[in-house]
Amino acid sequence: MQPYNIPATNGHSDWSTPGPSRAINVKTLRPEVEALCAKHKAAISAIESLPLGAGTRVVLMNGDDAAVMRRAFGKNVIDGKVDRQHWGSARK
């Protein structure tokens, strides 16, 4: 039997409002992204180049770093969906 009086967020209000994404897509090449993140002391969780030299997808360790880096990248941030390469077809 499932309990019926547990709130949908399990008592943690921030679970229902997670805030901005830690992932950012930018029209900047990977070495430049890494350098700018290092300059701003923003820790990278994951990074990948977008297909056809379209830019880079970077995932920061926390939302605060992501907010700082969105401002740092400025107009180079890509809004909306981007094409990504499936991990199984990535070539080194």
CSV table of C-alpha atoms in Angstrom, one decimal:
chain,number,residue,atom,x,y,z
A,1,MET,CA,0.0,0.0,0.0
A,2,GLN,CA,1.4,3.4,-1.0
A,3,PRO,CA,1.2,6.3,1.5
A,4,TYR,CA,-1.1,9.0,0.3
A,5,ASN,CA,0.1,12.0,2.4
A,6,ILE,CA,3.7,12.4,1.0
A,7,PRO,CA,4.0,15.6,-1.1
A,8,ALA,CA,5.0,15.2,-4.7
A,9,THR,CA,8.4,16.8,-4.0
A,10,ASN,CA,9.1,14.5,-1.1
A,11,GLY,CA,9.3,17.6,1.1
A,12,HIS,CA,12.0,19.3,-0.9
A,13,SER,CA,10.6,22.3,-2.6
A,14,ASP,CA,13.7,22.8,-4.8
A,15,TRP,CA,13.2,19.4,-6.4
A,16,SER,CA,10.2,20.8,-8.2
A,17,THR,CA,12.1,23.9,-9.4
A,18,PRO,CA,15.6,22.7,-10.3
A,19,GLY,CA,16.8,26.0,-11.8
A,20,PRO,CA,18.8,26.5,-14.9
A,21,SER,CA,20.6,23.7,-16.7
A,22,ARG,CA,24.3,23.1,-16.0
A,23,ALA,CA,24.7,22.3,-19.8
A,24,ILE,CA,25.7,25.1,-22.2
A,25,ASN,CA,26.0,24.9,-26.0
A,26,VAL,CA,28.4,27.5,-27.4
A,27,LYS,CA,29.7,28.6,-30.8
A,28,THR,CA,33.2,28.3,-29.4
A,29,LEU,CA,35.9,25.6,-30.0
A,30,ARG,CA,36.7,23.3,-27.2
A,31,PRO,CA,40.2,24.6,-26.3
A,32,GLU,CA,38.8,28.1,-25.9
A,33,VAL,CA,35.9,26.8,-23.8
A,34,GLU,CA,38.3,25.0,-21.5
A,35,ALA,CA,40.5,28.1,-21.2
A,36,LEU,CA,37.6,30.4,-20.4
A,37,CYS,CA,36.2,28.0,-17.8
A,38,ALA,CA,39.7,27.8,-16.2
A,39,LYS,CA,39.9,31.6,-16.1
A,40,HIS,CA,36.6,31.8,-14.3
A,41,LYS,CA,37.4,28.8,-12.1
A,42,ALA,CA,34.3,27.0,-13.3
A,43,ALA,CA,34.7,23.2,-12.9
A,44,ILE,CA,33.7,21.2,-16.0
A,45,SER,CA,31.8,18.0,-15.5
A,46,ALA,CA,31.6,16.9,-19.2
A,47,ILE,CA,32.6,18.5,-22.5
A,48,GLU,CA,32.2,17.5,-26.1
A,49,SER,CA,32.7,19.1,-29.5
A,50,LEU,CA,29.5,19.5,-31.6
A,51,PRO,CA,29.4,17.9,-35.1
A,52,LEU,CA,30.7,19.8,-38.1
A,53,GLY,CA,32.6,22.3,-36.0
A,54,ALA,CA,29.4,23.9,-34.8
A,55,GLY,CA,30.9,24.6,-31.4
A,56,THR,CA,31.1,22.9,-28.0
A,57,ARG,CA,28.7,21.5,-25.4
A,58,VAL,CA,30.0,21.9,-21.9
A,59,VAL,CA,28.4,20.8,-18.6
A,60,LEU,CA,29.5,22.5,-15.5
A,61,MET,CA,29.7,21.0,-12.0
A,62,ASN,CA,27.0,23.3,-10.6
A,63,GLY,CA,24.4,25.8,-11.5
A,64,ASP,CA,26.3,28.8,-10.1
A,65,ASP,CA,29.3,28.1,-12.4
A,66,ALA,CA,26.9,27.6,-15.3
A,67,ALA,CA,25.3,31.0,-14.7
A,68,VAL,CA,28.8,32.7,-14.6
A,69,MET,CA,29.8,31.0,-17.8
A,70,ARG,CA,26.6,31.9,-19.6
A,71,ARG,CA,27.5,35.5,-18.9
A,72,ALA,CA,31.1,35.0,-19.9
A,73,PHE,CA,30.2,33.3,-23.3
A,74,GLY,CA,27.6,36.0,-23.9
A,75,LYS,CA,26.3,36.0,-27.5
A,76,ASN,CA,28.2,32.8,-28.3
A,77,VAL,CA,25.6,30.8,-26.3
A,78,ILE,CA,23.5,28.7,-28.7
A,79,ASP,CA,19.8,28.8,-27.8
A,80,GLY,CA,17.6,25.9,-28.5
A,81,LYS,CA,18.4,22.3,-29.6
A,82,VAL,CA,21.7,21.4,-31.3
A,83,ASP,CA,22.8,18.3,-33.2
A,84,ARG,CA,25.1,16.1,-31.2
A,85,GLN,CA,27.1,13.1,-32.2
A,86,HIS,CA,26.0,9.7,-30.7
A,87,TRP,CA,28.7,8.4,-28.4
A,88,GLY,CA,28.8,5.1,-30.2
A,89,SER,CA,29.8,6.9,-33.5
A,90,ALA,CA,32.3,9.3,-32.1
A,91,ARG,CA,35.8,9.1,-33.6
A,92,LYS,CA,39.0,10.1,-31.9
